[in-house]
Amino acid sequence: ALTVGVLALQGGFVEHINLLRKAAATVFAQRSRADAAFEAIEVRTAQELARCDALIIPGGESTTISFVAQQSGLMEPLRDFVQVQKKPVWGTCAGLILLSNQANATKKGGQELIGGLSVRVHRNHFGRQIESFEAPLQLPFLAGEADPSPFPGVFIRAPVVEEILSRGDGPEVQVLAKLPGRVDKMKTGVSLAVTRDDSGDIIAVRQGSILGTSFHPELTDDARIHAWWLKQVLRPLQDA
Ligand code: GLN
């Protein structure tokens, strides 16, 4: 049985759980019954975290998630889960920020990060809430999935990876996706296409068991990344 947790302190955790269940239905349909048991749970305590084989940290507000995690004594168990036990973790947007070793805060004062990814993120890279946008993304790592259509990238006060840091003796940081040269951004709620050159902005990375994306698959009904990630999570568990 596979138990995947979603950190449920703030942000889009319900949406992630729904997409995980949708993705699991397709991923596990191709498998034998014996290992088809799958559970997606909300994680608010160290006990719940300890039950998980893998974890998603949702989008939301990274400062808030970090504050609540500290108040509820979850920060150290999270660091242990990610950095010591090295269980698979995926952070979307605020989750990517929390999994980074460094973040450029836009305001004064830092924030406690879980860390693990040898990168520095730039928070709110594209600007304020009204500069949120959607862009169709060609994600090379989804090439093996049946549906070849672009992935709907939802960017809300999104971070980007602005620098890959020294990885010490850790695994290599792989860049999984960048924004293409020009993006037609459909401003949410406004029928105006904004084209801006953000060529080369890094929006998805992987380092060992850690995956981070700038955008929010949980705010779409597209379960392809969840399905891809579940397969990545399952692979080493099967070999073990
Ligand atoms: N800008 C937010 C932060 O710093 C992240 C935005 C998001 O997750 N939608 O936490």
Coordinates of N, CA and C and ligand atoms in Angstrom, one line a residue:
A1 N 0.9 -1.2 0.0 CA 0.0 0.0 0.0 C 0.9 1.2 0.0
L2 N 0.4 2.2 -0.7 CA 1.1 3.5 -0.8 C 0.3 4.6 -0.1
T3 N 1.0 5.3 0.9 CA 0.3 6.4 1.5 C 1.0 7.7 1.1
V4 N 0.3 8.6 0.5 CA 0.8 9.9 0.1 C 0.1 11.0 0.9
G5 N 0.9 11.8 1.6 CA 0.4 12.9 2.4 C 0.4 14.2 1.7
V6 N -0.5 15.1 2.0 CA -0.4 16.4 1.5 C -0.4 17.3 2.8
L7 N 0.6 18.2 2.9 CA 0.7 19.1 4.0 C -0.5 20.0 4.0
A8 N -1.3 20.0 5.1 CA -2.6 20.6 5.1 C -2.7 21.7 6.2
L9 N -1.6 22.6 6.2 CA -1.6 23.7 7.1 C -2.3 24.9 6.6
Q10 N -2.2 25.1 5.3 CA -2.7 26.3 4.6 C -2.6 26.0 3.1
G11 N -3.4 26.6 2.3 CA -3.2 26.5 0.8 C -4.0 25.4 0.2
G12 N -3.5 25.0 -1.0 CA -4.4 24.2 -1.9 C -4.3 22.7 -1.6
F13 N -4.4 22.3 -0.4 CA -4.2 20.8 -0.1 C -5.4 20.0 -0.5
V14 N -6.6 20.5 -0.4 CA -7.8 19.7 -0.8 C -7.7 19.4 -2.3
E15 N -7.3 20.4 -3.1 CA -7.1 20.3 -4.6 C -6.1 19.2 -4.9
H16 N -5.0 19.2 -4.2 CA -3.9 18.2 -4.4 C -4.5 16.8 -4.1
I17 N -5.2 16.6 -3.0 CA -5.7 15.3 -2.7 C -6.7 14.8 -3.8
N18 N -7.5 15.7 -4.3 CA -8.5 15.3 -5.3 C -7.7 14.9 -6.6
L19 N -6.7 15.6 -7.0 CA -5.9 15.2 -8.2 C -5.1 14.0 -8.0
L20 N -4.6 13.8 -6.8 CA -3.9 12.6 -6.4 C -4.8 11.4 -6.6
R21 N -6.0 11.5 -6.1 CA -6.9 10.3 -6.2 C -7.3 10.1 -7.7
K22 N -7.5 11.2 -8.4 CA -7.8 11.0 -9.9 C -6.6 10.3 -10.6
A23 N -5.3 10.8 -10.3 CA -4.1 10.2 -10.9 C -4.0 8.8 -10.5
A24 N -4.2 8.5 -9.2 CA -4.0 7.1 -8.7 C -4.9 6.1 -9.4
A25 N -6.1 6.6 -9.7 CA -7.1 5.7 -10.4 C -6.5 5.2 -11.8
T26 N -5.8 6.1 -12.5 CA -5.2 5.7 -13.7 C -3.9 4.9 -13.5
V27 N -3.1 5.4 -12.6 CA -1.8 4.7 -12.4 C -2.0 3.3 -11.9
F28 N -2.9 3.1 -10.9 CA -3.0 1.8 -10.3 C -3.9 0.9 -11.1
A29 N -4.6 1.5 -12.1 CA -5.5 0.6 -12.9 C -4.6 -0.4 -13.7
Q30 N -3.4 0.0 -14.0 CA -2.5 -0.8 -14.8 C -1.8 -1.8 -14.0
R31 N -2.0 -1.9 -12.7 CA -1.2 -2.7 -11.8 C -2.0 -3.8 -11.2
S32 N -1.3 -4.8 -10.7 CA -1.9 -5.9 -10.1 C -2.7 -5.5 -8.8
R33 N -3.7 -6.2 -8.5 CA -4.6 -5.9 -7.3 C -3.8 -5.8 -6.0
A34 N -2.8 -6.6 -5.9 CA -2.1 -6.8 -4.6 C -1.5 -5.4 -4.2
D35 N -0.9 -4.7 -5.1 CA -0.2 -3.5 -4.7 C -1.0 -2.2 -5.1
A36 N -2.3 -2.5 -5.3 CA -3.1 -1.4 -5.8 C -3.7 -0.5 -4.7
A37 N -3.4 -0.8 -3.4 CA -3.9 0.0 -2.3 C -3.2 1.4 -2.3
F38 N -4.0 2.4 -2.3 CA -3.5 3.7 -2.3 C -4.3 4.6 -1.4
E39 N -3.6 5.5 -0.6 CA -4.3 6.4 0.3 C -3.7 7.7 0.2
A40 N -4.5 8.8 0.1 CA -4.0 10.1 0.1 C -4.6 10.8 1.4
I41 N -3.7 11.3 2.3 CA -4.1 11.8 3.6 C -3.6 13.2 3.8
E42 N -4.4 14.0 4.6 CA -4.0 15.3 5.0 C -3.1 15.2 6.2
V43 N -2.0 16.0 6.1 CA -1.0 15.9 7.2 C -0.9 17.2 8.0
R44 N -1.2 17.1 9.3 CA -1.1 18.2 10.2 C -0.3 17.9 11.4
T45 N 0.1 16.7 11.6 CA 0.9 16.3 12.8 C 2.0 15.4 12.4
A46 N 3.0 15.3 13.3 CA 4.2 14.4 13.1 C 3.7 13.0 12.9
Q47 N 2.7 12.6 13.7 CA 2.2 11.2 13.6 C 1.6 10.9 12.2
E48 N 0.9 11.9 11.6 CA 0.4 11.7 10.3 C 1.5 11.7 9.2
L49 N 2.5 12.5 9.5 CA 3.7 12.6 8.5 C 4.4 11.2 8.6
A50 N 4.5 10.6 9.7 CA 5.2 9.4 9.9 C 4.6 8.2 9.1
R51 N 3.3 8.4 8.8 CA 2.6 7.3 8.1 C 2.8 7.4 6.6
C52 N 3.5 8.5 6.1 CA 3.5 8.8 4.7 C 4.8 8.2 4.0
D53 N 4.6 7.7 2.8 CA 5.7 7.2 2.0 C 6.2 8.4 1.1
A54 N 5.4 9.4 0.9 CA 5.7 10.5 0.1 C 4.8 11.7 0.5
L55 N 5.3 12.9 0.1 CA 4.5 14.1 0.6 C 4.5 15.2 -0.5
I56 N 3.3 15.8 -0.5 CA 3.2 17.0 -1.4 C 3.0 18.3 -0.5
I57 N 3.8 19.3 -0.8 CA 3.6 20.6 -0.1 C 2.9 21.6 -1.1
P58 N 1.7 22.0 -0.8 CA 0.9 22.7 -1.8 C 1.3 24.2 -1.9
G59 N 0.7 24.8 -2.9 CA 0.8 26.3 -3.1 C 0.0 26.9 -2.0
G60 N 0.3 28.2 -1.8 CA -0.4 28.9 -0.8 C 0.4 30.1 -0.4
E61 N 0.7 30.3 0.9 CA 1.6 31.4 1.3 C 2.7 30.8 2.1
S62 N 3.9 30.8 1.6 CA 5.0 30.1 2.2 C 5.3 30.6 3.6
T63 N 5.2 31.9 3.9 CA 5.5 32.4 5.2 C 4.5 31.8 6.2
T64 N 3.2 31.8 5.8 CA 2.2 31.3 6.7 C 2.4 29.8 7.0
I65 N 2.6 29.0 5.9 CA 2.8 27.6 6.1 C 4.0 27.3 7.0
S66 N 5.1 28.1 6.8 CA 6.3 27.9 7.6 C 6.0 28.3 9.1
F67 N 5.2 29.4 9.3 CA 4.9 29.8 10.7 C 4.0 28.8 11.4
V68 N 3.0 28.2 10.7 CA 2.1 27.2 11.3 C 2.9 26.0 11.6
A69 N 3.8 25.6 10.7 CA 4.6 24.4 10.9 C 5.5 24.5 12.1
Q70 N 6.1 25.7 12.3 CA 6.9 25.9 13.5 C 6.1 25.9 14.8
Q71 N 4.9 26.5 14.7 CA 4.0 26.6 15.9 C 3.6 25.2 16.3
S72 N 3.4 24.3 15.3 CA 2.9 23.0 15.6 C 4.0 21.9 15.7
G73 N 5.2 22.4 15.7 CA 6.3 21.4 15.9 C 6.6 20.5 14.8
L74 N 6.2 21.0 13.6 CA 6.3 20.1 12.4 C 7.6 20.4 11.6
M75 N 8.3 21.5 11.9 CA 9.4 21.9 11.1 C 10.5 20.8 11.1
E76 N 10.9 20.4 12.3 CA 12.0 19.4 12.3 C 11.5 18.0 11.7
P77 N 10.3 17.5 12.0 CA 9.9 16.3 11.4 C 9.9 16.4 9.9
L78 N 9.5 17.6 9.3 CA 9.5 17.8 7.9 C 10.9 17.7 7.3
R79 N 11.9 18.4 8.0 CA 13.3 18.4 7.6 C 13.8 17.0 7.6
D80 N 13.5 16.2 8.6 CA 13.9 14.9 8.7 C 13.4 14.0 7.6
F81 N 12.1 14.2 7.3 CA 11.4 13.5 6.2 C 12.1 13.7 4.9
V82 N 12.4 15.0 4.6 CA 13.0 15.4 3.3 C 14.5 15.1 3.2
Q83 N 15.2 15.5 4.3 CA 16.7 15.5 4.2 C 17.4 14.3 4.8
V84 N 16.8 13.7 5.8 CA 17.4 12.5 6.4 C 16.8 11.2 5.8
Q85 N 15.5 11.1 5.9 CA 14.9 9.9 5.3 C 14.8 9.9 3.8
K86 N 14.9 11.1 3.3 CA 14.9 11.3 1.8 C 13.7 10.7 1.1
K87 N 12.6 10.8 1.7 CA 11.4 10.3 1.1 C 10.9 11.3 0.0
P88 N 10.2 10.8 -1.0 CA 9.9 11.7 -2.1 C 9.0 12.8 -1.7
V89 N 9.3 14.0 -2.1 CA 8.5 15.2 -1.8 C 8.4 16.0 -3.0
W90 N 7.2 16.6 -3.2 CA 6.9 17.5 -4.3 C 6.3 18.8 -3.8
G91 N 6.9 19.9 -4.1 CA 6.4 21.2 -3.7 C 5.9 22.0 -4.9
T92 N 4.7 22.6 -4.8 CA 4.2 23.4 -5.8 C 4.2 24.9 -5.3
C93 N 4.8 25.8 -6.0 CA 4.7 27.2 -5.7 C 5.2 27.5 -4.3
A94 N 4.4 27.8 -3.4 CA 4.9 28.0 -2.0 C 5.6 26.8 -1.5
G95 N 5.2 25.6 -1.9 CA 5.9 24.4 -1.6 C 7.3 24.3 -2.1
L96 N 7.5 24.8 -3.3 CA 8.8 24.9 -3.9 C 9.7 25.8 -3.1
I97 N 9.1 27.0 -2.7 CA 9.9 27.9 -1.9 C 10.4 27.2 -0.6
L98 N 9.4 26.5 0.1 CA 9.8 25.9 1.4 C 10.8 24.8 1.2
L99 N 10.9 24.2 0.1 CA 11.9 23.1 -0.1 C 13.2 23.6 -0.6
S100 N 13.3 24.9 -0.8 CA 14.6 25.4 -1.3 C 15.5 25.7 -0.1
N101 N 16.8 25.7 -0.4 CA 17.8 26.1 0.7 C 17.8 27.5 0.9
Q102 N 17.5 28.3 -0.1 CA 17.5 29.8 0.0 C 16.4 30.4 -0.7
A103 N 15.8 31.5 -0.1 CA 14.8 32.2 -0.8 C 15.1 33.7 -0.7
N104 N 14.9 34.4 -1.8 CA 15.0 35.8 -1.8 C 13.6 36.4 -1.3
A105 N 13.6 36.8 -0.1 CA 12.3 37.4 0.4 C 12.1 38.7 -0.3
T106 N 10.9 39.1 -0.6 CA 10.7 40.4 -1.2 C 10.6 41.5 -0.1
K107 N 10.1 41.1 1.1 CA 10.1 42.0 2.2 C 11.2 41.7 3.1
K108 N 11.4 42.6 4.1 CA 12.5 42.5 5.1 C 12.2 41.2 5.9
G109 N 13.2 40.6 6.4 CA 13.0 39.5 7.3 C 12.9 38.2 6.5
G110 N 13.5 37.2 6.9 CA 13.5 35.9 6.2 C 12.4 35.1 6.6
Q111 N 12.4 33.8 6.3 CA 11.4 32.9 6.8 C 12.2 31.5 6.9
E112 N 11.6 30.7 7.8 CA 12.2 29.4 8.0 C 11.8 28.5 6.9
L113 N 12.8 27.9 6.3 CA 12.5 27.0 5.2 C 12.8 25.5 5.6
I114 N 12.1 24.6 4.9 CA 12.4 23.2 5.2 C 13.8 22.8 4.6
G115 N 14.0 23.3 3.3 CA 15.2 23.1 2.6 C 15.3 21.7 2.0
G116 N 16.5 21.5 1.4 CA 16.7 20.2 0.7 C 17.1 20.4 -0.7
L117 N 16.5 21.4 -1.4 CA 16.9 21.6 -2.8 C 18.0 22.7 -2.8
S118 N 19.1 22.3 -3.5 CA 20.3 23.2 -3.6 C 20.0 24.3 -4.6
V119 N 19.0 25.1 -4.3 CA 18.7 26.2 -5.2 C 18.3 27.5 -4.4
R120 N 18.4 28.6 -5.0 CA 17.8 29.8 -4.5 C 16.6 30.2 -5.3
V121 N 15.5 30.4 -4.7 CA 14.3 30.8 -5.4 C 14.1 32.3 -5.3
H122 N 13.5 32.9 -6.3 CA 13.1 34.3 -6.2 C 11.6 34.3 -6.0
R123 N 11.1 34.7 -4.8 CA 9.7 34.7 -4.6 C 9.0 35.8 -5.4
N124 N 7.7 35.6 -5.7 CA 6.9 36.6 -6.4 C 7.7 37.2 -7.6
H125 N 8.3 36.3 -8.4 CA 9.2 36.7 -9.4 C 8.5 37.5 -10.5
F126 N 7.2 37.2 -10.8 CA 6.5 37.9 -11.9 C 5.8 39.1 -11.4
G127 N 5.8 39.4 -10.1 CA 5.1 40.5 -9.6 C 4.0 40.2 -8.7
R128 N 3.0 41.1 -8.7 CA 1.9 41.0 -7.7 C 0.8 40.1 -8.2
Q129 N -0.2 39.9 -7.3 CA -1.3 39.1 -7.6 C -1.9 39.3 -9.0
I130 N -2.1 40.6 -9.4 CA -2.7 40.9 -10.7 C -1.8 40.5 -11.8
E131 N -0.6 40.2 -11.6 CA 0.3 39.8 -12.6 C 0.3 38.2 -12.7
S132 N -0.6 37.6 -12.1 CA -0.8 36.2 -12.2 C -1.2 35.8 -13.6
F133 N -0.8 34.7 -14.1 CA -1.1 34.3 -15.5 C -1.2 32.8 -15.7
E134 N -1.8 32.5 -16.8 CA -1.7 31.1 -17.2 C -1.0 31.0 -18.5
A135 N -0.2 29.9 -18.7 CA 0.6 29.8 -19.9 C 0.6 28.3 -20.3
P136 N 0.4 28.0 -21.6 CA 0.5 26.6 -22.0 C 2.0 26.1 -21.9
L137 N 2.3 25.0 -21.3 CA 3.7 24.6 -21.1 C 3.9 23.3 -21.8
Q138 N 5.0 23.3 -22.5 CA 5.5 22.0 -23.0 C 6.5 21.4 -22.0
L139 N 6.1 20.4 -21.3 CA 6.9 19.8 -20.2 C 7.6 18.6 -20.7
P140 N 8.9 18.6 -21.0 CA 9.6 17.5 -21.5 C 9.5 16.2 -20.7
F141 N 9.4 16.4 -19.4 CA 9.3 15.1 -18.6 C 7.9 14.4 -18.7
L142 N 6.9 15.1 -19.3 CA 5.6 14.4 -19.5 C 5.6 13.7 -20.9
A143 N 6.7 13.7 -21.6 CA 6.7 13.2 -23.0 C 6.2 11.8 -23.1
G144 N 6.4 11.0 -22.0 CA 5.9 9.6 -22.0 C 4.4 9.4 -21.8
E145 N 3.7 10.5 -21.3 CA 2.3 10.4 -21.0 C 1.5 10.4 -22.3
A146 N 0.3 9.7 -22.3 CA -0.5 9.5 -23.5 C -0.9 10.8 -24.2
D147 N -1.3 11.8 -23.3 CA -1.9 13.1 -23.9 C -0.7 14.1 -24.1
P148 N -0.4 14.4 -25.4 CA 0.7 15.3 -25.7 C 0.4 16.8 -25.7
S149 N -0.8 17.1 -25.3 CA -1.2 18.6 -25.3 C -0.4 19.3 -24.3
P150 N -0.2 20.7 -24.5 CA 0.5 21.4 -23.5 C -0.2 21.4 -22.1
F151 N 0.6 21.5 -21.1 CA 0.1 21.5 -19.7 C -0.3 22.9 -19.4
P152 N -1.5 23.1 -18.8 CA -2.0 24.4 -18.4 C -1.2 24.9 -17.1
G153 N -0.3 25.8 -17.3 CA 0.5 26.3 -16.2 C -0.1 27.5 -15.6
V154 N -0.5 27.3 -14.3 CA -1.1 28.4 -13.6 C 0.0 29.0 -12.6
F155 N 0.3 30.3 -12.9 CA 1.3 31.0 -12.1 C 0.6 32.1 -11.2
I156 N 0.7 31.9 -9.9 CA 0.1 32.9 -9.0 C 1.1 33.4 -8.1
R157 N 1.5 34.6 -8.2 CA 2.6 35.2 -7.4 C 3.7 34.1 -7.3
A158 N 4.1 33.6 -8.4 CA 4.9 32.4 -8.5 C 6.4 32.7 -8.3
P159 N 7.1 31.8 -7.7 CA 8.6 31.9 -7.6 C 9.2 31.3 -8.9
V160 N 10.5 31.6 -9.1 CA 11.3 30.9 -10.1 C 12.6 30.5 -9.4
V161 N 13.3 29.5 -10.0 CA 14.6 29.1 -9.4 C 15.6 30.1 -10.1
E162 N 16.2 31.0 -9.3 CA 17.1 32.0 -9.9 C 18.5 31.5 -9.9
E163 N 18.8 30.6 -9.0 CA 20.2 30.1 -9.1 C 20.3 28.7 -8.5
I164 N 21.1 27.9 -9.2 CA 21.4 26.5 -8.7 C 22.7 26.7 -7.8
L165 N 22.6 26.3 -6.5 CA 23.6 26.4 -5.6 C 24.5 25.2 -5.6
S166 N 25.6 25.3 -4.9 CA 26.5 24.2 -4.8 C 25.8 23.0 -4.1
R167 N 25.9 21.8 -4.6 CA 25.1 20.7 -4.1 C 25.9 19.9 -3.1
G168 N 27.1 20.3 -2.8 CA 27.9 19.6 -1.8 C 28.0 18.1 -2.3
D169 N 27.7 17.2 -1.4 CA 27.8 15.8 -1.8 C 26.4 15.2 -2.2
G170 N 25.4 16.1 -2.4 CA 24.1 15.7 -2.8 C 24.0 15.4 -4.2
P171 N 22.8 14.8 -4.7 CA 22.6 14.5 -6.1 C 22.5 15.8 -6.9
E172 N 22.7 15.7 -8.2 CA 22.7 16.8 -9.1 C 21.3 17.4 -9.2
V173 N 21.3 18.7 -9.3 CA 20.0 19.4 -9.5 C 19.7 19.4 -11.0
Q174 N 18.5 18.8 -11.4 CA 18.1 18.7 -12.8 C 17.1 19.8 -13.1
V175 N 17.3 20.5 -14.1 CA 16.3 21.5 -14.6 C 15.3 20.7 -15.4
L176 N 14.0 20.6 -15.0 CA 13.0 19.9 -15.7 C 12.3 20.7 -16.7
A177 N 12.2 22.0 -16.5 CA 11.4 22.9 -17.4 C 11.8 24.3 -17.2
K178 N 11.8 25.0 -18.3 CA 11.9 26.5 -18.3 C 10.8 27.1 -19.1
L179 N 10.5 28.4 -18.8 CA 9.6 29.1 -19.6 C 10.1 29.3 -21.0
P180 N 9.3 29.1 -22.0 CA 9.8 29.3 -23.4 C 10.1 30.8 -23.6
G181 N 10.7 31.1 -24.8 CA 11.1 32.4 -25.1 C 10.0 33.5 -24.8
R182 N 8.9 33.3 -25.4 CA 7.8 34.2 -25.2 C 6.6 33.5 -24.7
V183 N 5.9 34.0 -23.8 CA 4.7 33.3 -23.2 C 3.5 34.3 -23.5
D184 N 2.5 33.7 -24.0 CA 1.2 34.5 -24.1 C 0.5 34.2 -22.8
K185 N 0.5 35.2 -22.0 CA -0.1 35.1 -20.7 C -1.5 35.6 -20.7
M186 N -2.5 34.7 -20.4 CA -3.8 35.2 -20.3 C -4.1 35.7 -18.9
K187 N -4.2 37.0 -18.8 CA -4.5 37.5 -17.4 C -5.8 36.9 -16.9
T188 N -5.8 36.4 -15.8 CA -6.9 35.7 -15.2 C -8.1 36.7 -15.1
G189 N -9.2 36.4 -15.7 CA -10.4 37.2 -15.6 C -10.4 38.4 -16.5
V190 N -9.3 38.6 -17.3 CA -9.3 39.7 -18.2 C -9.0 39.1 -19.6
S191 N -9.7 39.5 -20.6 CA -9.6 38.9 -21.9 C -8.4 39.7 -22.7
L192 N -7.3 39.7 -22.1 CA -6.2 40.4 -22.7 C -5.0 39.5 -22.7
A193 N -4.4 39.3 -23.8 CA -3.2 38.5 -23.9 C -1.9 39.3 -23.6
V194 N -1.1 39.0 -22.7 CA 0.1 39.8 -22.4 C 1.3 38.9 -22.8
T195 N 2.1 39.4 -23.7 CA 3.3 38.7 -24.1 C 4.5 39.3 -23.4
R196 N 5.3 38.5 -22.8 CA 6.4 39.0 -22.1 C 7.6 38.0 -22.3
D197 N 8.8 38.5 -22.4 CA 9.9 37.6 -22.6 C 10.4 37.2 -21.2
D198 N 10.1 35.9 -20.9 CA 10.7 35.4 -19.7 C 11.6 34.2 -20.0
S199 N 12.2 34.3 -21.1 CA 12.9 33.1 -21.7 C 13.9 32.6 -20.6
G200 N 13.8 31.3 -20.5 CA 14.8 30.7 -19.6 C 14.5 30.7 -18.2
D201 N 13.4 31.3 -17.7 CA 13.1 31.2 -16.3 C 12.9 29.7 -15.9
I202 N 13.5 29.3 -14.9 CA 13.4 27.8 -14.5 C 12.2 27.7 -13.6
I203 N 11.3 26.8 -14.1 CA 10.0 26.6 -13.4 C 9.8 25.2 -12.9
A204 N 10.7 24.3 -13.1 CA 10.6 22.9 -12.5 C 12.0 22.3 -12.3
V205 N 12.3 21.8 -11.2 CA 13.6 21.2 -10.9 C 13.4 19.9 -10.1
R206 N 14.4 19.0 -10.2 CA 14.4 17.8 -9.4 C 15.8 17.6 -8.9
Q207 N 15.9 17.3 -7.6 CA 17.2 16.9 -7.0 C 17.0 15.7 -6.2
G208 N 17.4 14.5 -6.7 CA 17.2 13.3 -5.9 C 15.7 13.1 -5.8
S209 N 15.2 12.9 -4.5 CA 13.8 12.6 -4.2 C 12.9 13.8 -4.2
I210 N 13.5 15.0 -4.5 CA 12.7 16.3 -4.3 C 12.4 16.9 -5.7
L211 N 11.1 17.2 -5.8 CA 10.6 17.8 -7.1 C 10.0 19.1 -6.7
G212 N 10.2 20.2 -7.5 CA 9.6 21.5 -7.2 C 9.1 22.1 -8.5
T213 N 7.9 22.6 -8.5 CA 7.3 23.3 -9.6 C 6.9 24.7 -9.2
S214 N 7.1 25.7 -10.1 CA 6.7 27.1 -9.8 C 5.2 27.3 -9.8
F215 N 4.5 26.4 -10.6 CA 3.1 26.6 -11.0 C 2.3 25.6 -10.2
H216 N 1.0 25.7 -10.4 CA 0.0 25.0 -9.5 C -0.8 24.0 -10.4
P217 N -0.3 22.8 -10.5 CA -1.2 21.8 -11.2 C -2.5 21.5 -10.4
E218 N -2.4 21.8 -9.1 CA -3.6 21.5 -8.3 C -4.8 22.5 -8.6
L219 N -4.5 23.5 -9.3 CA -5.6 24.5 -9.6 C -6.1 24.2 -11.0
T220 N -5.8 23.1 -11.6 CA -6.3 22.6 -12.9 C -7.0 21.3 -12.6
D221 N -7.6 20.7 -13.7 CA -8.1 19.4 -13.5 C -7.3 18.4 -14.2
D222 N -6.0 18.8 -14.6 CA -5.1 18.0 -15.3 C -4.2 17.2 -14.4
A223 N -4.4 15.9 -14.3 CA -3.7 15.0 -13.4 C -2.4 14.4 -13.9
R224 N -1.9 14.9 -15.1 CA -0.8 14.3 -15.7 C 0.5 14.3 -14.8
I225 N 0.7 15.5 -14.2 CA 2.0 15.6 -13.4 C 1.8 14.7 -12.1
H226 N 0.6 14.7 -11.6 CA 0.4 13.8 -10.4 C 0.6 12.4 -10.8
A227 N 0.2 12.0 -11.9 CA 0.3 10.6 -12.4 C 1.8 10.3 -12.6
W228 N 2.5 11.2 -13.3 CA 3.9 11.0 -13.6 C 4.7 10.9 -12.2
W229 N 4.4 11.8 -11.3 CA 5.1 11.8 -10.0 C 4.8 10.5 -9.2
L230 N 3.5 10.0 -9.2 CA 3.2 8.8 -8.5 C 4.0 7.6 -9.1
K231 N 4.2 7.6 -10.4 CA 5.0 6.5 -11.0 C 6.5 6.7 -10.6
Q232 N 7.0 7.9 -10.5 CA 8.4 8.1 -10.0 C 8.5 7.6 -8.5
V233 N 7.5 7.9 -7.7 CA 7.5 7.5 -6.3 C 7.4 6.0 -6.2
L234 N 6.7 5.4 -7.0 CA 6.5 3.9 -6.9 C 7.7 3.1 -7.3
R235 N 8.5 3.7 -8.3 CA 9.6 2.9 -8.9 C 10.5 2.4 -7.8
P236 N 11.2 3.2 -7.0 CA 12.1 2.7 -6.0 C 11.5 1.8 -5.0
L237 N 10.2 2.1 -4.7 CA 9.5 1.2 -3.7 C 9.4 -0.2 -4.2
Q238 N 9.2 -0.3 -5.5 CA 9.0 -1.6 -6.1 C 10.3 -2.4 -6.1
D239 N 11.4 -1.6 -6.4 CA 12.7 -2.3 -6.5 C 13.2 -2.7 -5.2
A240 N 12.7 -2.1 -4.1 CA 13.3 -2.4 -2.8 C 12.9 -3.8 -2.3
Ligands
GLN1 N1 4.3 34.1 -3.4 C1 3.8 33.0 -2.5 C2 4.8 32.8 -1.3 O1 5.7 33.5 -1.2 C3 3.6 31.7 -3.2 C4 2.5 31.8 -4.1 C5 1.7 30.6 -4.3 O2 1.9 29.5 -3.7 N2 0.7 30.8 -5.1 O3 4.5 31.9 -0.5

